[in-house]
CSV table of C-alpha atoms in Angstrom, one decimal:
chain,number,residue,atom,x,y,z
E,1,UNK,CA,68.1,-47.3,-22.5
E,2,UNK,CA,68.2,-44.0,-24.8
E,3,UNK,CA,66.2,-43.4,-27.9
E,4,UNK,CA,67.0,-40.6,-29.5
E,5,UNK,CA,64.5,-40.4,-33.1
E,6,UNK,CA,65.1,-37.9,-36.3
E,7,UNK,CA,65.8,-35.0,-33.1
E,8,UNK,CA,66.4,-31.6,-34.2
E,9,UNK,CA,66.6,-28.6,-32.0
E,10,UNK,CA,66.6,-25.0,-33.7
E,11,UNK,CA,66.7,-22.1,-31.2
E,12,UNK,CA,64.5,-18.9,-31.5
E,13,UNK,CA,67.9,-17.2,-33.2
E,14,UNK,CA,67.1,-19.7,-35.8
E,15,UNK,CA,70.3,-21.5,-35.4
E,16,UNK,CA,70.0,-25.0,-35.7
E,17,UNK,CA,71.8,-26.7,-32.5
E,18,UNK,CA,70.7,-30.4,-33.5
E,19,UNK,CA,69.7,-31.4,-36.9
E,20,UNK,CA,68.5,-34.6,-37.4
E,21,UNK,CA,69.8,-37.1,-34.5
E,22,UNK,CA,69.0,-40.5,-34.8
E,23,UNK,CA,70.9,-42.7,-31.8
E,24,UNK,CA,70.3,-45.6,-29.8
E,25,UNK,CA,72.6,-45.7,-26.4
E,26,UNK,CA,72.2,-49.2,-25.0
E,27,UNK,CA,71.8,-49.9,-20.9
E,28,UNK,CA,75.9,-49.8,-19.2
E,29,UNK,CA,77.4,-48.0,-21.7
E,30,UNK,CA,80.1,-45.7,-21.8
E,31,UNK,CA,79.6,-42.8,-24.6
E,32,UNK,CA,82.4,-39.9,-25.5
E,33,UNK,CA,80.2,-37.1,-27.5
E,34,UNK,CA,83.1,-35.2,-29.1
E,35,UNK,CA,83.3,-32.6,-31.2
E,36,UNK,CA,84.4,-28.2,-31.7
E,37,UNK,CA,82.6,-26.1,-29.4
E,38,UNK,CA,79.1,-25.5,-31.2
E,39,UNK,CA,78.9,-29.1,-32.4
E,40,UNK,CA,75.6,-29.9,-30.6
E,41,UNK,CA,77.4,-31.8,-27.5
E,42,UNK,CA,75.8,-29.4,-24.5
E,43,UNK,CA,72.1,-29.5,-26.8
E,44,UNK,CA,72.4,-33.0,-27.3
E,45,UNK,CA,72.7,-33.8,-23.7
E,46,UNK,CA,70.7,-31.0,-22.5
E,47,UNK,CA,67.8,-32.9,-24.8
E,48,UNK,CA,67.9,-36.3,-23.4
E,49,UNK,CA,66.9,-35.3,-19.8
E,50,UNK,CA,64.6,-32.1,-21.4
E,51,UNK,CA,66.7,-29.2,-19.7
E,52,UNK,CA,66.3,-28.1,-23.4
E,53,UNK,CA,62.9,-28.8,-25.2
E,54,UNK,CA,63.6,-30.3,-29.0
E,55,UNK,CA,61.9,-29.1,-32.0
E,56,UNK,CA,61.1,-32.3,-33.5
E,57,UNK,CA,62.0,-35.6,-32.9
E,58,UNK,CA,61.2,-37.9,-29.9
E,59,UNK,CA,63.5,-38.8,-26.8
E,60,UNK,CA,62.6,-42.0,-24.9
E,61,UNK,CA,64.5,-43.1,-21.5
E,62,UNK,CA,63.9,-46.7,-21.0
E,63,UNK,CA,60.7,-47.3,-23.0
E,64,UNK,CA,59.3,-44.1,-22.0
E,65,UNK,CA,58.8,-41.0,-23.7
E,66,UNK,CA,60.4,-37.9,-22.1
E,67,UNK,CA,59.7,-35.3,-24.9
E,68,UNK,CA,55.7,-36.0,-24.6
E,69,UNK,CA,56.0,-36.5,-20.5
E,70,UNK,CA,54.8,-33.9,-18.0
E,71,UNK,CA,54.0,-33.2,-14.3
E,72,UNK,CA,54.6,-36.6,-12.0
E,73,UNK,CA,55.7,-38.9,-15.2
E,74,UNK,CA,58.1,-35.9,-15.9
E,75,UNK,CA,59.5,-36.3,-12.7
E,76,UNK,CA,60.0,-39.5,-12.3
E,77,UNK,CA,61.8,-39.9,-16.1
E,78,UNK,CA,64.3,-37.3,-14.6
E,79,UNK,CA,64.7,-38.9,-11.4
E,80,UNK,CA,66.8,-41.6,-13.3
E,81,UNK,CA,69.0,-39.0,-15.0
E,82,UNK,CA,72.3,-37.3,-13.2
E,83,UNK,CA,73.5,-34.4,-14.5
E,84,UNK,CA,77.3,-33.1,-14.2
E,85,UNK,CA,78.3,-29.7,-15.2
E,86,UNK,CA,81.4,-28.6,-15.9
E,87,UNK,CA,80.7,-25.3,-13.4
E,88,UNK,CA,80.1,-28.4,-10.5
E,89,UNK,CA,76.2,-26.8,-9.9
E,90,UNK,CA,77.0,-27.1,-6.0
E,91,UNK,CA,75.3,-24.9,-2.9
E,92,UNK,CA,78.6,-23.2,-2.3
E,93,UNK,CA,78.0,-22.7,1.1
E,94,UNK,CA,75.8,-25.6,2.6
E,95,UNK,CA,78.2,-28.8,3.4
E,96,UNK,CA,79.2,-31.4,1.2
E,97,UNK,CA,76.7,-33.6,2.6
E,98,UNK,CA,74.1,-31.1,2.3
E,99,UNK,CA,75.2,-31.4,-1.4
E,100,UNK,CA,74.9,-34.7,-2.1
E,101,UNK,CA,71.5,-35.3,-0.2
E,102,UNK,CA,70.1,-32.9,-2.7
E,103,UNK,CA,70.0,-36.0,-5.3
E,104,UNK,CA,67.5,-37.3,-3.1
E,105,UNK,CA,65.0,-34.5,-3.8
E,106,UNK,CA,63.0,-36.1,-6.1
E,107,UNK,CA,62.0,-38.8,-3.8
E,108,UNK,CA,60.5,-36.1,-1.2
E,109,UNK,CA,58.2,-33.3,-1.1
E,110,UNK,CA,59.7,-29.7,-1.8
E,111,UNK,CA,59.0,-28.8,1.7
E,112,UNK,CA,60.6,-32.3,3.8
E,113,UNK,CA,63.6,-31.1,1.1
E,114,UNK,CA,63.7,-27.3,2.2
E,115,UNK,CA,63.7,-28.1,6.1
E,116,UNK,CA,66.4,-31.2,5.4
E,117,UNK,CA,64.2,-34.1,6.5
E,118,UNK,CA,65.9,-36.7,5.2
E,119,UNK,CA,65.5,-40.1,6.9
E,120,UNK,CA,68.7,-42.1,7.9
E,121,UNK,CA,68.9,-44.7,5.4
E,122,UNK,CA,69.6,-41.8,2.7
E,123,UNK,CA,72.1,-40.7,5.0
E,124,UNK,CA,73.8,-43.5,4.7
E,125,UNK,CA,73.2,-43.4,1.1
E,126,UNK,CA,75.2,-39.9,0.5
E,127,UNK,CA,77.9,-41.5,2.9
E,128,UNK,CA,78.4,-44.4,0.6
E,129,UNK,CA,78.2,-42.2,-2.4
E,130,UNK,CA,80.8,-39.8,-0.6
E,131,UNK,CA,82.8,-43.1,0.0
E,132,UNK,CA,83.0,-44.5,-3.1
E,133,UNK,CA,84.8,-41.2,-4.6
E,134,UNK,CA,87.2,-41.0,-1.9
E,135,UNK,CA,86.3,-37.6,-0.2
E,136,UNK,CA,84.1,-39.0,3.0
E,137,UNK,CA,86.5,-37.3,5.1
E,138,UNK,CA,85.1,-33.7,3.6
E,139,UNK,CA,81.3,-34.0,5.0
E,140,UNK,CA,80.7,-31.7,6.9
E,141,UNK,CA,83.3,-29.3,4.8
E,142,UNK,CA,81.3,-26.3,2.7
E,143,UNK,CA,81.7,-26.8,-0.7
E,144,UNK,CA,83.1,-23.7,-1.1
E,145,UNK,CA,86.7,-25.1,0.8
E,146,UNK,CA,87.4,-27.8,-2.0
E,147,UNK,CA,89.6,-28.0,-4.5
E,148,UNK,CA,87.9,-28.3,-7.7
E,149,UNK,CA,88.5,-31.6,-8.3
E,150,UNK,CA,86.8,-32.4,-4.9
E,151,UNK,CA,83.7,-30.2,-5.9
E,152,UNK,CA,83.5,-32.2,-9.3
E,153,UNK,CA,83.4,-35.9,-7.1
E,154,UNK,CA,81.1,-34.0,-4.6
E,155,UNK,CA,78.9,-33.7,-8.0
E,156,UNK,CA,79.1,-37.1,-8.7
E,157,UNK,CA,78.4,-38.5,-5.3
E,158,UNK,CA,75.0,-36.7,-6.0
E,159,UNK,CA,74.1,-38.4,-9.0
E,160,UNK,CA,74.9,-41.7,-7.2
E,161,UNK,CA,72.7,-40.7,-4.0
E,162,UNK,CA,69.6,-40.3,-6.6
E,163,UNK,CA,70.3,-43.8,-8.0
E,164,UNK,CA,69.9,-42.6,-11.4
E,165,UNK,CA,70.4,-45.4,-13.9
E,166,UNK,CA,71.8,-42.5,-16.4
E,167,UNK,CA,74.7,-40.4,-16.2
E,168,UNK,CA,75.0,-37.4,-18.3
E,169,UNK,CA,78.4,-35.4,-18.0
E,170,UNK,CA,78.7,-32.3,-19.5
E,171,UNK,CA,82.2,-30.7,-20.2
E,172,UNK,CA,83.4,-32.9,-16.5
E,173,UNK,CA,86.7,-32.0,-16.8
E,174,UNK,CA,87.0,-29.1,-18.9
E,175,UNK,CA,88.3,-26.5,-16.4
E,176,UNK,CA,90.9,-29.1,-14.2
E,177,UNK,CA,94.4,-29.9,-14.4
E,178,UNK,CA,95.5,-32.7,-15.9
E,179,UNK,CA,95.9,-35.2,-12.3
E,180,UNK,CA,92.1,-33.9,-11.2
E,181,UNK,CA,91.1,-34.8,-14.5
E,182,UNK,CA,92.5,-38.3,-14.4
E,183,UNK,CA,90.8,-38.5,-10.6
E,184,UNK,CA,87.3,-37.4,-11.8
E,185,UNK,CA,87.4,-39.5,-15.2
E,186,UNK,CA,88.6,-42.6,-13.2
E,187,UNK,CA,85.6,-42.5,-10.9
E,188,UNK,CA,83.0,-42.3,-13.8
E,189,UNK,CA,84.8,-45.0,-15.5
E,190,UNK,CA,84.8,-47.4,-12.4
E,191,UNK,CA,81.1,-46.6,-11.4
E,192,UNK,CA,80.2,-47.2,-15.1
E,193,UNK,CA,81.9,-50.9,-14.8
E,194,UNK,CA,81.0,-51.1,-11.1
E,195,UNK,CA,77.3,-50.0,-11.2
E,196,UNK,CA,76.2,-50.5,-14.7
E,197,UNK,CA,75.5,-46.8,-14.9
E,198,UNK,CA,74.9,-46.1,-18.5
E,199,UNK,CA,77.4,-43.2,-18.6
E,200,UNK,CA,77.6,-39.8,-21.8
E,201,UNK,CA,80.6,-37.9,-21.2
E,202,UNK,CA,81.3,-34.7,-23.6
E,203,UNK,CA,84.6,-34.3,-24.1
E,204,UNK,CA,87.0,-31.7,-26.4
E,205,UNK,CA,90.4,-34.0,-25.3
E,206,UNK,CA,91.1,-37.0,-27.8
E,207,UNK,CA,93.3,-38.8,-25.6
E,208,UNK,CA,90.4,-38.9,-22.7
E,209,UNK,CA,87.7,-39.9,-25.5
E,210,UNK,CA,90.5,-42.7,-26.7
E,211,UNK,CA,91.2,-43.8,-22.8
E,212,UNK,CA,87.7,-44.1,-21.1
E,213,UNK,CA,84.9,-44.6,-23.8
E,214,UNK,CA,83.8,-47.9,-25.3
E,215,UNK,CA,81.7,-46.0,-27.9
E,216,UNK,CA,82.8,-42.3,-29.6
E,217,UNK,CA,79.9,-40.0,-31.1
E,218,UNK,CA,80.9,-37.3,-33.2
E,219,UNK,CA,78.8,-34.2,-34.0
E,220,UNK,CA,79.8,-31.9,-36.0
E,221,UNK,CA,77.3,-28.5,-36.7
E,222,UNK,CA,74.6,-30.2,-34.8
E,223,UNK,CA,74.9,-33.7,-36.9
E,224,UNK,CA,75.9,-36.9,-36.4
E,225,UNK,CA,79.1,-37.7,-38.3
E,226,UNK,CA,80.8,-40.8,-36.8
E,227,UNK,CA,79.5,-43.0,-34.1
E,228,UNK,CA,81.1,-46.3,-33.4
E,229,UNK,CA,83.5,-48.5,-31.0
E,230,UNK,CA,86.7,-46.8,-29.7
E,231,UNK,CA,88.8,-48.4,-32.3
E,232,UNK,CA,87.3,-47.1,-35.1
E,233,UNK,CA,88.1,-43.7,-34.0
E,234,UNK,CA,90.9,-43.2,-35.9
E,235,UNK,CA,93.0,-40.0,-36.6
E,236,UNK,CA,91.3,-39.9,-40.0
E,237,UNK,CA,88.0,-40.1,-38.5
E,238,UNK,CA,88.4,-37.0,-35.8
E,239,UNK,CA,89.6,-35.2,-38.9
E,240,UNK,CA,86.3,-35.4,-40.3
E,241,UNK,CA,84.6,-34.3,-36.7
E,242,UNK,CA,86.9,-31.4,-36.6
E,243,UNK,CA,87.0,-30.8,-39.9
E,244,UNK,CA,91.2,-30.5,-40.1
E,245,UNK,CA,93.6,-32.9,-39.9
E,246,UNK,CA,94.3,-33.8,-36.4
E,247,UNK,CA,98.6,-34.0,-35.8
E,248,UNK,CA,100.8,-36.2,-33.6
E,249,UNK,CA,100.9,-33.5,-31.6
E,250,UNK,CA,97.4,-32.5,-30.9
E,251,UNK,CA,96.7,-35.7,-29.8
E,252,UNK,CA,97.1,-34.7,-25.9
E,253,UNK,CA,95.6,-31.0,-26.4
E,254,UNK,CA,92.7,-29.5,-26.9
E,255,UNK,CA,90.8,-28.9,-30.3
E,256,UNK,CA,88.2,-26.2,-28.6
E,257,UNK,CA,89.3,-23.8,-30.6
């Protein structure tokens, strides 16, 4: 599904945010990228759908190249990516449904978008979408009256009303309590298993990396240094990622820092 090739990224500072990269995410997957803040999680992901260009190296989504694509073939590469941000990326004061139709954008032209032509059927789409993470009820609600946990499964019913076959989540949970967190991560867990939506989650929490993924990557100072099954991610093997020894304690918390 993802081909990720010798990828390096150094930015014009000169620092080097990937060095290296070589990965192959296969089609359903469920991927934890973990590592300290500055690891290369938000470049690596940034990368794959080309919100960052790459200084060497090739990308390719499902047999196609997106690091040499352009115009149209651009386009339509990213049309099969969602993108979740930790900051939710919502028009704060349009309605929820307002929100979620604008995954449907890159089906249309930018002016049938502006004036909010959008024909029934994807409608019904962004109802389903809206549905399926439990907030239908909040529609016609502005974005700006949810919780955050509702804004963050608004997000997500976006990415599911542009079909995209990838889902990259960046820092999902990072600013939510712990129940929200458990709301949002079950969702992207059960559309992963539901939908076969292959599914890259950055994450700084161990336990959530341990819980959800079927596959951990670790990157530490831009490179890979461990990437297999959950299982293998042992507490000797996020010591290396973090570079300390990880304690009983620290299992639940944060290693951001």
């Amino acid at each position: 599904m993802i081909e990720i090739r010798n990828v390096s990224k150094t930015y014009p500072n000169r620092t080097k945010g990937l060095n290296g990269i070589n990965l192959t995410i296969e089609k359903g997957e469920f991927i934890a990228v973990v590592g300290l803040s500055g690891a290369g999680k938000s470049t690596l992901l940034r990368s794959i759908n080309r919100l960052h260009d790459i200084t060497e190296g090739e990308i390719q989504i499902d047999g196609s190249s997106i690091t040499s694509a352009s115009g149209k073939r651009l386009r339509m590469i990213r049309r099969d990516i969602g993108m979740i941000f930790q900051s939710f990326n919502l028009v704060k004061r349009s309605t929820v449904l307002r929100n979620v139709l604008a995954g449907r954008v890159g089906y249309y032209s930018t002016l049938r978008t502006v004036l909010g032509l959008f024909p029934k059927k994807d409608i019904d789409l962004a109802f389903e979408a809206l549905n399926r993470v439990g907030i239908v009820d909040k529609a016609y609600a502005r974005a700006d009256e949810l919780s955050g946990g509702q804004q963050q499964r608004v997000a997500i019913a976006r990415v599911l009303a542009q079909e995209a076959k990838i889902i990259l989540a960046d820092e999902p949970v990072a600013s939510l309590d712990p129940l929200t967190t458990k709301q949002v991560m079950d969702d992207l867990k059960k559309i992963n298993q539901e939908l076969g939506i292959t599914t890259l989650v950055n994450l700084h929490f161990i336990d959530l990396a341990r819980q959800y993924a079927t596959r951990i990557i670790g990157l530490r100072a831009g490179e890979v240094v461990f990437d297999g099954p959950v299982e293998e991610a042992t507490d000797e093997k996020f010591a290396e990622i973090y570079g300390r020894p990880i304690h009983a304690d620290e299992l639940l918390g944060e290693l951001a820092v």
